[in-house]
Amino acid sequence: MATIPHHPFSELKPFLKDKKLSEIALIEKAYHFAKKAHEGQERKNGEPYFNHVFACAKNVAELNMDTHTICAAMLHDVLEDCPQVTEEIFKKEFGDDITFLVHGVTKLGKLKYQGVERHVESLRKFFVAMSKDIRVVIIKLADRLHNIQTLEFVKKEKQKRIALETLEIHARLADRLGIAKLKGELEDYAFPYAYPEDYKEVVKLTHARKREDELYVQKMFKKLKRKLAEEKINNSVSYRVKHLFSLWQKLKRYDMDINKIYDLTAVRIIVDSTDECYRALGVIHKNYRPIPGRIKDYIAVPKPNGYQSLHTTIFTGDGGTVEIQIRTQKMHDEAELGIASHLSYKEVGKENIHKTITKNTTWVQQLTRWQKDIGSHELMDLLKAEVFEKRVFVLTPKGEVIDLPQGATPIDFAYAIHSDVGRHISSAKVNGKIATLSTPLTSSDIVEIETKESAKPSRKWLEYVKTNDARRHIQNFLEGK
Ligand code: MN
């Protein structure tokens, strides 16, 4: 067999544009270290084993993660699979933080699936890992993504089980963390192995439509860019085809009728500011007739998961319709990268942000505590109720992330910070603007609470709160406790 070459370091570079030279040097060191350590090891298809860890690091880099996380991804199998590398050597080369991350990934275990008990067991491990450092989980999801991308080389009888586990655990966790990009990719690679018949049907259904859509899109592409430029709106226009697995979920709600799906292909316009989002919408409607009832302002009214964008579906003028999504880069990052976009926030103190996320993700803490004493079935029920219920991640002005249930208000936020802050709220600002205390918060809102010694809770507040913690404190206060 001809030797399959190692991936060159240059393949990673496009994803390291924001990194300092010293950070790139550290990643390159990890690259060479991993390459040497895995020398002679092969994957099932005869490829160098190194190519797997490289792909994992690349998946992590694409999520715009910090340098240590990228290094740990590159080195994630070194401690377990390369006996010549002792922990002592490793720590000396890469320091405590990267060593900690690699250990965390190792503890999550290798690819295997053995029925419901194992399934619950791997979830338990995930929670323990998450409660320590969320970056470990992100590496593991990136690792799984490459494993599922190369599932064809795994024994047939194992493929389906691994694919199902990926859909039930990994994709749902990615979704839960708001990382739409990872979720979509995990699902699409698992789909053909998990549900082969349905997969074939969806591919068949979309085949003709996709080609048609692409023709329409390509025709309007240039004109759209030109018209926006004429109005001096700095923009980048691209288009995306809907992920197949999520399309299948949607088709099931529409009697498998592909003609009822408007967003199979969507054009995406990224502009510099919220203001320009609305101006761009104006430019589009001036040039193309919109379909009534399909104009959606998710900027003024974000989706419950925090998603922001303007959507409109227009007639292309030659018989087609195309959905257009307009947003800023920040809205785009938040939509695609979720919690990972907070991890790479520069403006809010990067060093500690993963720790603050972990500290404040209460559902992770609760589950870690509870999972010690409860059985598998109860854990599954708990999961459905707590983990996969939608939550919002809200930021303090210092960039600390507070994890709250959907529908939570500035009052819940204040009590989550400290009961004294809750008790003395005088007013709240959301994203710099004064907001009422009943305003539902959405992910990535920056919330500021003003307190006054004389301010105190009122009975009305009980209608506004979503968390038990805030409710209990308010009740205690009202009862004079
Ligand atoms: Mn691996």
GROMACS .gro file of C-alpha atoms and ligand atoms in nm:
model
  482
    1MET     CA    1   0.000   0.000   0.000
    2ALA     CA    2   0.124   0.346  -0.086
    3THR     CA    3   0.199   0.546   0.225
    4ILE     CA    4  -0.060   0.808   0.314
    5PRO     CA    5   0.118   1.135   0.398
    6HIS     CA    6   0.092   1.327   0.725
    7HIS     CA    7  -0.117   1.643   0.723
    8PRO     CA    8   0.115   1.944   0.695
    9PHE     CA    9   0.104   2.212   0.964
   10SER     CA   10   0.012   2.474   0.702
   11GLU     CA   11  -0.338   2.320   0.681
   12LEU     CA   12  -0.407   2.454   1.028
   13LYS     CA   13  -0.286   2.808   0.965
   14PRO     CA   14  -0.605   2.956   0.815
   15PHE     CA   15  -0.774   2.893   1.152
   16LEU     CA   16  -0.501   3.058   1.358
   17LYS     CA   17  -0.529   3.410   1.217
   18ASP     CA   18  -0.619   3.566   1.553
   19LYS     CA   19  -0.335   3.398   1.742
   20LYS     CA   20  -0.011   3.560   1.852
   21LEU     CA   21   0.321   3.430   1.714
   22SER     CA   22   0.407   3.272   2.050
   23GLU     CA   23   0.072   3.089   2.049
   24ILE     CA   24   0.123   2.959   1.696
   25ALA     CA   25   0.469   2.843   1.801
   26LEU     CA   26   0.319   2.642   2.088
   27ILE     CA   27   0.064   2.480   1.857
   28GLU     CA   28   0.342   2.394   1.612
   29LYS     CA   29   0.540   2.240   1.898
   30ALA     CA   30   0.240   2.025   1.987
   31TYR     CA   31   0.212   1.929   1.619
   32HIS     CA   32   0.570   1.801   1.601
   33PHE     CA   33   0.550   1.637   1.943
   34ALA     CA   34   0.235   1.443   1.852
   35LYS     CA   35   0.375   1.345   1.514
   36LYS     CA   36   0.686   1.201   1.672
   37ALA     CA   37   0.500   1.031   1.958
   38HIS     CA   38   0.254   0.853   1.725
   39GLU     CA   39   0.524   0.753   1.477
   40GLY     CA   40   0.458   0.404   1.338
   41GLN     CA   41   0.098   0.393   1.470
   42GLU     CA   42  -0.173   0.348   1.210
   43ARG     CA   43  -0.549   0.377   1.187
   44LYS     CA   44  -0.764   0.102   1.040
   45ASN     CA   45  -0.739   0.242   0.687
   46GLY     CA   46  -0.360   0.242   0.700
   47GLU     CA   47  -0.340   0.616   0.751
   48PRO     CA   48  -0.089   0.750   1.006
   49TYR     CA   49  -0.262   0.769   1.349
   50PHE     CA   50  -0.132   1.124   1.374
   51ASN     CA   51  -0.381   1.231   1.107
   52HIS     CA   52  -0.663   1.158   1.352
   53VAL     CA   53  -0.530   1.385   1.626
   54PHE     CA   54  -0.449   1.649   1.367
   55ALA     CA   55  -0.809   1.641   1.239
   56CYS     CA   56  -0.935   1.671   1.596
   57ALA     CA   57  -0.713   1.977   1.654
   58LYS     CA   58  -0.837   2.128   1.329
   59ASN     CA   59  -1.200   2.077   1.430
   60VAL     CA   60  -1.125   2.255   1.757
   61ALA     CA   61  -0.940   2.539   1.581
   62GLU     CA   62  -1.237   2.588   1.349
   63LEU     CA   63  -1.446   2.660   1.658
   64ASN     CA   64  -1.209   2.947   1.729
   65MET     CA   65  -1.095   2.796   2.059
   66ASP     CA   66  -0.797   2.911   2.263
   67THR     CA   67  -0.439   2.788   2.210
   68HIS     CA   68  -0.429   2.543   2.501
   69THR     CA   69  -0.743   2.368   2.383
   70ILE     CA   70  -0.601   2.331   2.030
   71CYS     CA   71  -0.274   2.190   2.172
   72ALA     CA   72  -0.461   1.949   2.399
   73ALA     CA   73  -0.667   1.827   2.102
   74MET     CA   74  -0.346   1.760   1.906
   75LEU     CA   75  -0.201   1.574   2.206
   76HIS     CA   76  -0.521   1.407   2.329
   77ASP     CA   77  -0.405   1.048   2.273
   78VAL     CA   78  -0.037   1.088   2.360
   79LEU     CA   79  -0.054   1.008   2.732
   80GLU     CA   80  -0.271   0.702   2.678
   81ASP     CA   81  -0.124   0.555   2.360
   82CYS     CA   82   0.245   0.646   2.365
   83PRO     CA   83   0.415   0.470   2.659
   84GLN     CA   84   0.748   0.641   2.588
   85VAL     CA   85   0.591   0.976   2.682
   86THR     CA   86   0.572   0.994   3.061
   87GLU     CA   87   0.352   1.241   3.241
   88GLU     CA   88   0.661   1.407   3.378
   89ILE     CA   89   0.805   1.474   3.033
   90PHE     CA   90   0.468   1.589   2.906
   91LYS     CA   91   0.408   1.831   3.188
   92LYS     CA   92   0.754   1.978   3.149
   93GLU     CA   93   0.694   2.040   2.778
   94PHE     CA   94   0.336   2.167   2.790
   95GLY     CA   95   0.254   2.277   3.144
   96ASP     CA   96  -0.027   2.205   3.391
   97ASP     CA   97  -0.324   2.337   3.197
   98ILE     CA   98  -0.270   2.132   2.879
   99THR     CA   99  -0.184   1.825   3.090
  100PHE     CA  100  -0.510   1.870   3.281
  101LEU     CA  101  -0.710   1.890   2.957
  102VAL     CA  102  -0.546   1.579   2.806
  103HIS     CA  103  -0.615   1.384   3.126
  104GLY     CA  104  -0.976   1.498   3.113
  105VAL     CA  105  -1.018   1.374   2.756
  106THR     CA  106  -0.848   1.043   2.838
  107LYS     CA  107  -1.088   0.984   3.127
  108LEU     CA  108  -1.385   1.017   2.893
  109GLY     CA  109  -1.263   0.695   2.732
  110LYS     CA  110  -1.230   0.561   2.383
  111LEU     CA  111  -1.493   0.504   2.122
  112LYS     CA  112  -1.727   0.229   2.232
  113TYR     CA  113  -2.092   0.162   2.280
  114GLN     CA  114  -2.250  -0.124   2.469
  115GLY     CA  115  -2.619  -0.063   2.526
  116VAL     CA  116  -2.817   0.163   2.756
  117GLU     CA  117  -2.605   0.111   3.066
  118ARG     CA  118  -2.293   0.220   2.883
  119HIS     CA  119  -2.484   0.502   2.729
  120VAL     CA  120  -2.576   0.638   3.069
  121GLU     CA  121  -2.226   0.570   3.189
  122SER     CA  122  -2.071   0.782   2.915
  123LEU     CA  123  -2.315   1.061   3.001
  124ARG     CA  124  -2.208   1.045   3.363
  125LYS     CA  125  -1.849   1.083   3.254
  126PHE     CA  126  -1.942   1.380   3.041
  127PHE     CA  127  -2.100   1.556   3.337
  128VAL     CA  128  -1.803   1.500   3.557
  129ALA     CA  129  -1.578   1.636   3.282
  130MET     CA  130  -1.805   1.934   3.223
  131SER     CA  131  -1.818   2.026   3.585
  132LYS     CA  132  -1.439   2.052   3.582
  133ASP     CA  133  -1.377   2.223   3.251
  134ILE     CA  134  -1.607   2.261   2.955
  135ARG     CA  135  -1.309   2.267   2.715
  136VAL     CA  136  -1.258   1.894   2.774
  137VAL     CA  137  -1.605   1.826   2.640
  138ILE     CA  138  -1.545   2.039   2.333
  139ILE     CA  139  -1.226   1.843   2.253
  140LYS     CA  140  -1.417   1.518   2.297
  141LEU     CA  141  -1.691   1.632   2.060
  142ALA     CA  142  -1.428   1.732   1.801
  143ASP     CA  143  -1.263   1.391   1.850
  144ARG     CA  144  -1.598   1.218   1.794
  145LEU     CA  145  -1.659   1.425   1.484
  146HIS     CA  146  -1.346   1.286   1.319
  147ASN     CA  147  -1.429   0.932   1.433
  148ILE     CA  148  -1.771   0.957   1.276
  149GLN     CA  149  -1.624   1.113   0.962
  150THR     CA  150  -1.413   0.800   0.923
  151LEU     CA  151  -1.677   0.548   1.034
  152GLU     CA  152  -1.659   0.359   0.703
  153PHE     CA  153  -1.342   0.189   0.827
  154VAL     CA  154  -1.510   0.053   1.141
  155LYS     CA  155  -1.666  -0.295   1.143
  156LYS     CA  156  -2.017  -0.294   0.996
  157GLU     CA  157  -2.193  -0.425   1.307
  158LYS     CA  158  -2.047  -0.145   1.516
  159GLN     CA  159  -2.126   0.139   1.278
  160LYS     CA  160  -2.494   0.174   1.359
  161ARG     CA  161  -2.444   0.170   1.736
  162ILE     CA  162  -2.173   0.432   1.720
  163ALA     CA  163  -2.384   0.648   1.490
  164LEU     CA  164  -2.685   0.624   1.723
  165GLU     CA  165  -2.474   0.711   2.024
  166THR     CA  166  -2.340   1.012   1.836
  167LEU     CA  167  -2.693   1.134   1.764
  168GLU     CA  168  -2.822   1.067   2.115
  169ILE     CA  169  -2.532   1.196   2.317
  170HIS     CA  170  -2.273   1.397   2.128
  171ALA     CA  171  -2.502   1.589   1.892
  172ARG     CA  172  -2.742   1.669   2.176
  173LEU     CA  173  -2.462   1.794   2.396
  174ALA     CA  174  -2.331   2.011   2.112
  175ASP     CA  175  -2.682   2.145   2.069
  176ARG     CA  176  -2.713   2.205   2.440
  177LEU     CA  177  -2.393   2.408   2.432
  178GLY     CA  178  -2.528   2.602   2.134
  179ILE     CA  179  -2.254   2.482   1.897
  180ALA     CA  180  -2.476   2.452   1.589
  181LYS     CA  181  -2.180   2.391   1.361
  182LEU     CA  182  -2.068   2.080   1.551
  183LYS     CA  183  -2.422   1.958   1.606
  184GLY     CA  184  -2.501   1.979   1.234
  185GLU     CA  185  -2.182   1.801   1.131
  186LEU     CA  186  -2.211   1.523   1.391
  187GLU     CA  187  -2.570   1.459   1.283
  188ASP     CA  188  -2.501   1.460   0.912
  189TYR     CA  189  -2.212   1.215   0.935
  190ALA     CA  190  -2.407   0.983   1.167
  191PHE     CA  191  -2.733   0.998   0.971
  192PRO     CA  192  -2.656   0.745   0.689
  193TYR     CA  193  -2.531   0.484   0.941
  194ALA     CA  194  -2.807   0.535   1.196
  195TYR     CA  195  -3.106   0.551   0.960
  196PRO     CA  196  -2.990   0.429   0.617
  197GLU     CA  197  -3.335   0.404   0.454
  198ASP     CA  198  -3.450   0.748   0.566
  199TYR     CA  199  -3.119   0.895   0.464
  200LYS     CA  200  -3.159   0.761   0.110
  201GLU     CA  201  -3.508   0.902   0.089
  202VAL     CA  202  -3.403   1.251   0.202
  203VAL     CA  203  -3.111   1.255  -0.041
  204LYS     CA  204  -3.348   1.157  -0.323
  205LEU     CA  205  -3.601   1.424  -0.225
  206THR     CA  206  -3.345   1.701  -0.214
  207HIS     CA  207  -3.144   1.605  -0.518
  208ALA     CA  208  -3.347   1.782  -0.788
  209ARG     CA  209  -3.444   2.077  -0.566
  210LYS     CA  210  -3.088   2.148  -0.463
  211ARG     CA  211  -2.962   2.188  -0.818
  212GLU     CA  212  -3.251   2.416  -0.904
  213ASP     CA  213  -3.197   2.627  -0.591
  214GLU     CA  214  -2.828   2.664  -0.658
  215LEU     CA  215  -2.895   2.800  -1.006
  216TYR     CA  216  -3.131   3.064  -0.865
  217VAL     CA  217  -2.889   3.157  -0.591
  218GLN     CA  218  -2.589   3.188  -0.819
  219LYS     CA  219  -2.781   3.416  -1.053
  220MET     CA  220  -2.886   3.662  -0.784
  221PHE     CA  221  -2.557   3.644  -0.594
  222LYS     CA  222  -2.362   3.901  -0.793
  223LYS     CA  223  -2.650   4.143  -0.828
  224LEU     CA  224  -2.712   4.130  -0.453
  225LYS     CA  225  -2.349   4.202  -0.372
  226ARG     CA  226  -2.342   4.491  -0.619
  227LYS     CA  227  -2.663   4.649  -0.489
  228LEU     CA  228  -2.538   4.631  -0.129
  229ALA     CA  229  -2.205   4.783  -0.228
  230GLU     CA  230  -2.385   5.065  -0.410
  231GLU     CA  231  -2.556   5.151  -0.082
  232LYS     CA  232  -2.214   5.142   0.087
  233ILE     CA  233  -2.299   4.840   0.300
  234ASN     CA  234  -1.983   4.645   0.368
  235ASN     CA  235  -2.088   4.281   0.334
  236SER     CA  236  -1.989   3.924   0.276
  237VAL     CA  237  -2.243   3.706   0.101
  238SER     CA  238  -2.239   3.329   0.105
  239TYR     CA  239  -2.494   3.052   0.097
  240ARG     CA  240  -2.555   2.738   0.288
  241VAL     CA  241  -2.749   2.422   0.216
  242LYS     CA  242  -2.955   2.298   0.510
  243HIS     CA  243  -2.802   2.009   0.706
  244LEU     CA  244  -2.963   1.683   0.590
  245PHE     CA  245  -3.047   1.545   0.933
  246SER     CA  246  -3.222   1.863   1.048
  247LEU     CA  247  -3.396   1.878   0.710
  248TRP     CA  248  -3.526   1.526   0.777
  249GLN     CA  249  -3.661   1.636   1.117
  250LYS     CA  250  -3.837   1.927   0.946
  251LEU     CA  251  -3.969   1.714   0.658
  252LYS     CA  252  -4.133   1.480   0.909
  253ARG     CA  253  -4.335   1.777   1.032
  254TYR     CA  254  -4.442   1.863   0.675
  255ASP     CA  255  -4.559   1.520   0.550
  256MET     CA  256  -4.223   1.471   0.378
  257ASP     CA  257  -4.324   1.737   0.124
  258ILE     CA  258  -4.003   1.904   0.003
  259ASN     CA  259  -4.199   2.188  -0.160
  260LYS     CA  260  -4.305   2.311   0.182
  261ILE     CA  261  -3.944   2.370   0.283
  262TYR     CA  262  -3.836   2.725   0.205
  263ASP     CA  263  -3.492   2.724   0.359
  264LEU     CA  264  -3.332   2.424   0.189
  265THR     CA  265  -3.084   2.671   0.043
  266ALA     CA  266  -3.035   3.004   0.217
  267VAL     CA  267  -2.824   3.306   0.133
  268ARG     CA  268  -2.635   3.454   0.425
  269ILE     CA  269  -2.532   3.816   0.440
  270ILE     CA  270  -2.291   3.928   0.711
  271VAL     CA  271  -2.272   4.303   0.770
  272ASP     CA  272  -2.094   4.525   1.022
  273SER     CA  273  -2.377   4.648   1.246
  274THR     CA  274  -2.736   4.591   1.350
  275ASP     CA  275  -2.825   4.911   1.173
  276GLU     CA  276  -2.687   4.776   0.847
  277CYS     CA  277  -2.886   4.455   0.889
  278TYR     CA  278  -3.204   4.659   0.854
  279ARG     CA  279  -3.062   4.871   0.573
  280ALA     CA  280  -2.959   4.557   0.384
  281LEU     CA  281  -3.313   4.421   0.424
  282GLY     CA  282  -3.441   4.743   0.268
  283VAL     CA  283  -3.204   4.710  -0.027
  284ILE     CA  284  -3.317   4.351  -0.086
  285HIS     CA  285  -3.686   4.435  -0.075
  286LYS     CA  286  -3.629   4.725  -0.313
  287ASN     CA  287  -3.484   4.483  -0.568
  288TYR     CA  288  -3.677   4.162  -0.506
  289ARG     CA  289  -4.038   4.105  -0.406
  290PRO     CA  290  -4.062   3.934  -0.066
  291ILE     CA  291  -4.309   3.654   0.008
  292PRO     CA  292  -4.559   3.799   0.258
  293GLY     CA  293  -4.553   3.639   0.599
  294ARG     CA  294  -4.198   3.515   0.565
  295ILE     CA  295  -4.019   3.826   0.693
  296LYS     CA  296  -3.890   3.754   1.042
  297ASP     CA  297  -3.713   3.991   1.276
  298TYR     CA  298  -3.516   3.771   1.513
  299ILE     CA  299  -3.300   4.070   1.602
  300ALA     CA  300  -3.577   4.260   1.779
  301VAL     CA  301  -3.731   3.933   1.900
  302PRO     CA  302  -3.458   3.665   1.926
  303LYS     CA  303  -3.547   3.296   1.922
  304PRO     CA  304  -3.563   3.136   2.270
  305ASN     CA  305  -3.211   2.999   2.226
  306GLY     CA  306  -3.081   3.352   2.165
  307TYR     CA  307  -3.057   3.321   1.785
  308GLN     CA  308  -3.054   3.661   1.612
  309SER     CA  309  -3.092   3.737   1.241
  310LEU     CA  310  -3.328   3.895   0.992
  311HIS     CA  311  -3.496   3.644   0.760
  312THR     CA  312  -3.685   3.710   0.442
  313THR     CA  313  -3.782   3.489   0.149
  314ILE     CA  314  -3.785   3.656  -0.191
  315PHE     CA  315  -3.895   3.577  -0.546
  316THR     CA  316  -3.586   3.563  -0.763
  317GLY     CA  317  -3.783   3.687  -1.064
  318ASP     CA  318  -3.724   3.378  -1.276
  319GLY     CA  319  -3.956   3.139  -1.099
  320GLY     CA  320  -3.754   3.061  -0.785
  321THR     CA  321  -3.770   3.163  -0.420
  322VAL     CA  322  -3.469   3.200  -0.191
  323GLU     CA  323  -3.446   3.257   0.185
  324ILE     CA  324  -3.204   3.533   0.286
  325GLN     CA  325  -3.055   3.563   0.637
  326ILE     CA  326  -2.893   3.889   0.745
  327ARG     CA  327  -2.681   3.925   1.060
  328THR     CA  328  -2.364   4.073   1.208
  329GLN     CA  329  -2.047   3.868   1.258
  330LYS     CA  330  -2.111   3.854   1.633
  331MET     CA  331  -2.464   3.721   1.581
  332HIS     CA  332  -2.322   3.469   1.335
  333ASP     CA  333  -2.052   3.346   1.575
  334GLU     CA  334  -2.306   3.316   1.854
  335ALA     CA  335  -2.541   3.118   1.628
  336GLU     CA  336  -2.274   2.881   1.498
  337LEU     CA  337  -2.038   2.847   1.793
  338GLY     CA  338  -2.261   2.902   2.099
  339ILE     CA  339  -2.069   2.857   2.421
  340ALA     CA  340  -1.746   2.830   2.219
  341SER     CA  341  -1.796   3.189   2.103
  342HIS     CA  342  -1.798   3.298   2.468
  343LEU     CA  343  -1.484   3.098   2.529
  344SER     CA  344  -1.309   3.302   2.263
  345TYR     CA  345  -1.447   3.640   2.366
  346LYS     CA  346  -1.150   3.869   2.369
  347GLU     CA  347  -1.303   4.179   2.518
  348VAL     CA  348  -1.409   4.015   2.842
  349GLY     CA  349  -1.102   3.862   3.000
  350LYS     CA  350  -1.018   3.545   2.816
  351GLU     CA  351  -0.810   3.364   3.079
  352ASN     CA  352  -1.087   3.290   3.320
  353ILE     CA  353  -1.390   3.264   3.105
  354HIS     CA  354  -1.404   2.885   3.080
  355LYS     CA  355  -1.376   2.863   3.455
  356THR     CA  356  -1.655   3.111   3.508
  357ILE     CA  357  -1.875   2.923   3.264
  358THR     CA  358  -1.814   2.602   3.450
  359LYS     CA  359  -1.866   2.765   3.785
  360ASN     CA  360  -2.198   2.906   3.682
  361THR     CA  361  -2.343   2.624   3.476
  362THR     CA  362  -2.567   2.512   3.756
  363TRP     CA  363  -2.726   2.223   3.566
  364VAL     CA  364  -2.383   2.068   3.529
  365GLN     CA  365  -2.313   2.104   3.898
  366GLN     CA  366  -2.650   1.965   4.001
  367LEU     CA  367  -2.621   1.667   3.772
  368THR     CA  368  -2.273   1.588   3.891
  369ARG     CA  369  -2.396   1.588   4.248
  370TRP     CA  370  -2.711   1.392   4.177
  371GLN     CA  371  -2.566   1.136   3.939
  372LYS     CA  372  -2.376   0.981   4.231
  373ASP     CA  373  -2.693   0.869   4.408
  374ILE     CA  374  -2.942   0.787   4.138
  375GLY     CA  375  -3.013   0.504   3.897
  376SER     CA  376  -2.993   0.501   3.519
  377HIS     CA  377  -3.361   0.556   3.451
  378GLU     CA  378  -3.389   0.848   3.686
  379LEU     CA  379  -3.080   0.997   3.532
  380MET     CA  380  -3.234   0.976   3.186
  381ASP     CA  381  -3.549   1.149   3.311
  382LEU     CA  382  -3.343   1.416   3.476
  383LEU     CA  383  -3.155   1.467   3.154
  384LYS     CA  384  -3.469   1.527   2.959
  385ALA     CA  385  -3.595   1.775   3.213
  386GLU     CA  386  -3.277   1.961   3.300
  387VAL     CA  387  -3.007   1.927   3.041
  388PHE     CA  388  -3.196   1.935   2.717
  389GLU     CA  389  -3.446   2.192   2.830
  390LYS     CA  390  -3.336   2.516   2.675
  391ARG     CA  391  -3.123   2.740   2.889
  392VAL     CA  392  -2.974   3.082   2.833
  393PHE     CA  393  -2.618   3.195   2.899
  394VAL     CA  394  -2.611   3.557   3.013
  395LEU     CA  395  -2.304   3.769   3.078
  396THR     CA  396  -2.214   4.007   3.360
  397PRO     CA  397  -2.040   4.331   3.253
  398LYS     CA  398  -1.712   4.161   3.348
  399GLY     CA  399  -1.780   3.871   3.114
  400GLU     CA  400  -1.877   3.613   3.373
  401VAL     CA  401  -2.132   3.372   3.230
  402ILE     CA  402  -2.448   3.298   3.427
  403ASP     CA  403  -2.651   2.993   3.331
  404LEU     CA  404  -3.028   3.045   3.364
  405PRO     CA  405  -3.344   2.866   3.249
  406GLN     CA  406  -3.526   2.997   2.945
  407GLY     CA  407  -3.756   3.287   3.033
  408ALA     CA  408  -3.540   3.401   3.327
  409THR     CA  409  -3.543   3.775   3.401
  410PRO     CA  410  -3.299   4.029   3.550
  411ILE     CA  411  -3.436   3.931   3.893
  412ASP     CA  412  -3.324   3.569   3.847
  413PHE     CA  413  -2.992   3.700   3.722
  414ALA     CA  414  -2.944   3.924   4.027
  415TYR     CA  415  -3.019   3.641   4.271
  416ALA     CA  416  -2.788   3.408   4.078
  417ILE     CA  417  -2.506   3.655   4.142
  418HIS     CA  418  -2.578   3.698   4.512
  419SER     CA  419  -2.887   3.708   4.732
  420ASP     CA  420  -2.787   4.058   4.851
  421VAL     CA  421  -2.782   4.182   4.492
  422GLY     CA  422  -3.126   4.031   4.437
  423ARG     CA  423  -3.264   4.181   4.753
  424HIS     CA  424  -3.163   4.537   4.666
  425ILE     CA  425  -3.226   4.563   4.289
  426SER     CA  426  -3.324   4.914   4.195
  427SER     CA  427  -3.295   4.885   3.816
  428ALA     CA  428  -3.149   4.671   3.540
  429LYS     CA  429  -2.974   4.734   3.210
  430VAL     CA  430  -2.969   4.479   2.930
  431ASN     CA  431  -2.704   4.541   2.665
  432GLY     CA  432  -2.657   4.893   2.794
  433LYS     CA  433  -3.024   4.989   2.784
  434ILE     CA  434  -3.260   5.024   3.081
  435ALA     CA  435  -3.489   4.720   3.089
  436THR     CA  436  -3.790   4.629   3.303
  437LEU     CA  437  -3.738   4.362   3.568
  438SER     CA  438  -3.977   4.131   3.381
  439THR     CA  439  -3.770   4.130   3.057
  440PRO     CA  440  -3.690   3.771   2.949
  441LEU     CA  441  -3.316   3.739   2.895
  442THR     CA  442  -3.156   3.573   2.593
  443SER     CA  443  -2.815   3.416   2.546
  444SER     CA  444  -2.521   3.656   2.528
  445ASP     CA  445  -2.719   3.945   2.678
  446ILE     CA  446  -2.496   4.156   2.899
  447VAL     CA  447  -2.689   4.235   3.216
  448GLU     CA  448  -2.608   4.503   3.468
  449ILE     CA  449  -2.790   4.536   3.799
  450GLU     CA  450  -2.806   4.862   3.993
  451THR     CA  451  -2.866   4.820   4.364
  452LYS     CA  452  -2.988   5.063   4.627
  453GLU     CA  453  -2.980   4.997   5.000
  454SER     CA  454  -3.344   5.113   5.029
  455ALA     CA  455  -3.474   4.893   4.743
  456LYS     CA  456  -3.654   4.572   4.836
  457PRO     CA  457  -3.843   4.278   4.678
  458SER     CA  458  -4.215   4.308   4.602
  459ARG     CA  459  -4.484   4.042   4.569
  460LYS     CA  460  -4.507   4.121   4.196
  461TRP     CA  461  -4.155   3.981   4.153
  462LEU     CA  462  -4.282   3.629   4.216
  463GLU     CA  463  -4.457   3.645   3.878
  464TYR     CA  464  -4.134   3.740   3.703
  465VAL     CA  465  -3.894   3.476   3.830
  466LYS     CA  466  -3.812   3.138   3.679
  467THR     CA  467  -3.552   3.003   3.921
  468ASN     CA  468  -3.641   2.833   4.248
  469ASP     CA  469  -3.355   3.008   4.414
  470ALA     CA  470  -3.489   3.358   4.345
  471ARG     CA  471  -3.844   3.252   4.434
  472ARG     CA  472  -3.736   3.110   4.768
  473HIS     CA  473  -3.540   3.422   4.862
  474ILE     CA  474  -3.828   3.653   4.768
  475GLN     CA  475  -4.080   3.445   4.961
  476ASN     CA  476  -3.858   3.437   5.265
  477PHE     CA  477  -3.826   3.813   5.250
  478LEU     CA  478  -4.200   3.868   5.213
  479GLU     CA  479  -4.267   3.639   5.508
  480GLY     CA  480  -4.020   3.841   5.712
  481LYS     CA  481  -3.771   3.553   5.747
  482MN      MN  482  -0.908   1.028   1.961
   0.00000   0.00000   0.00000
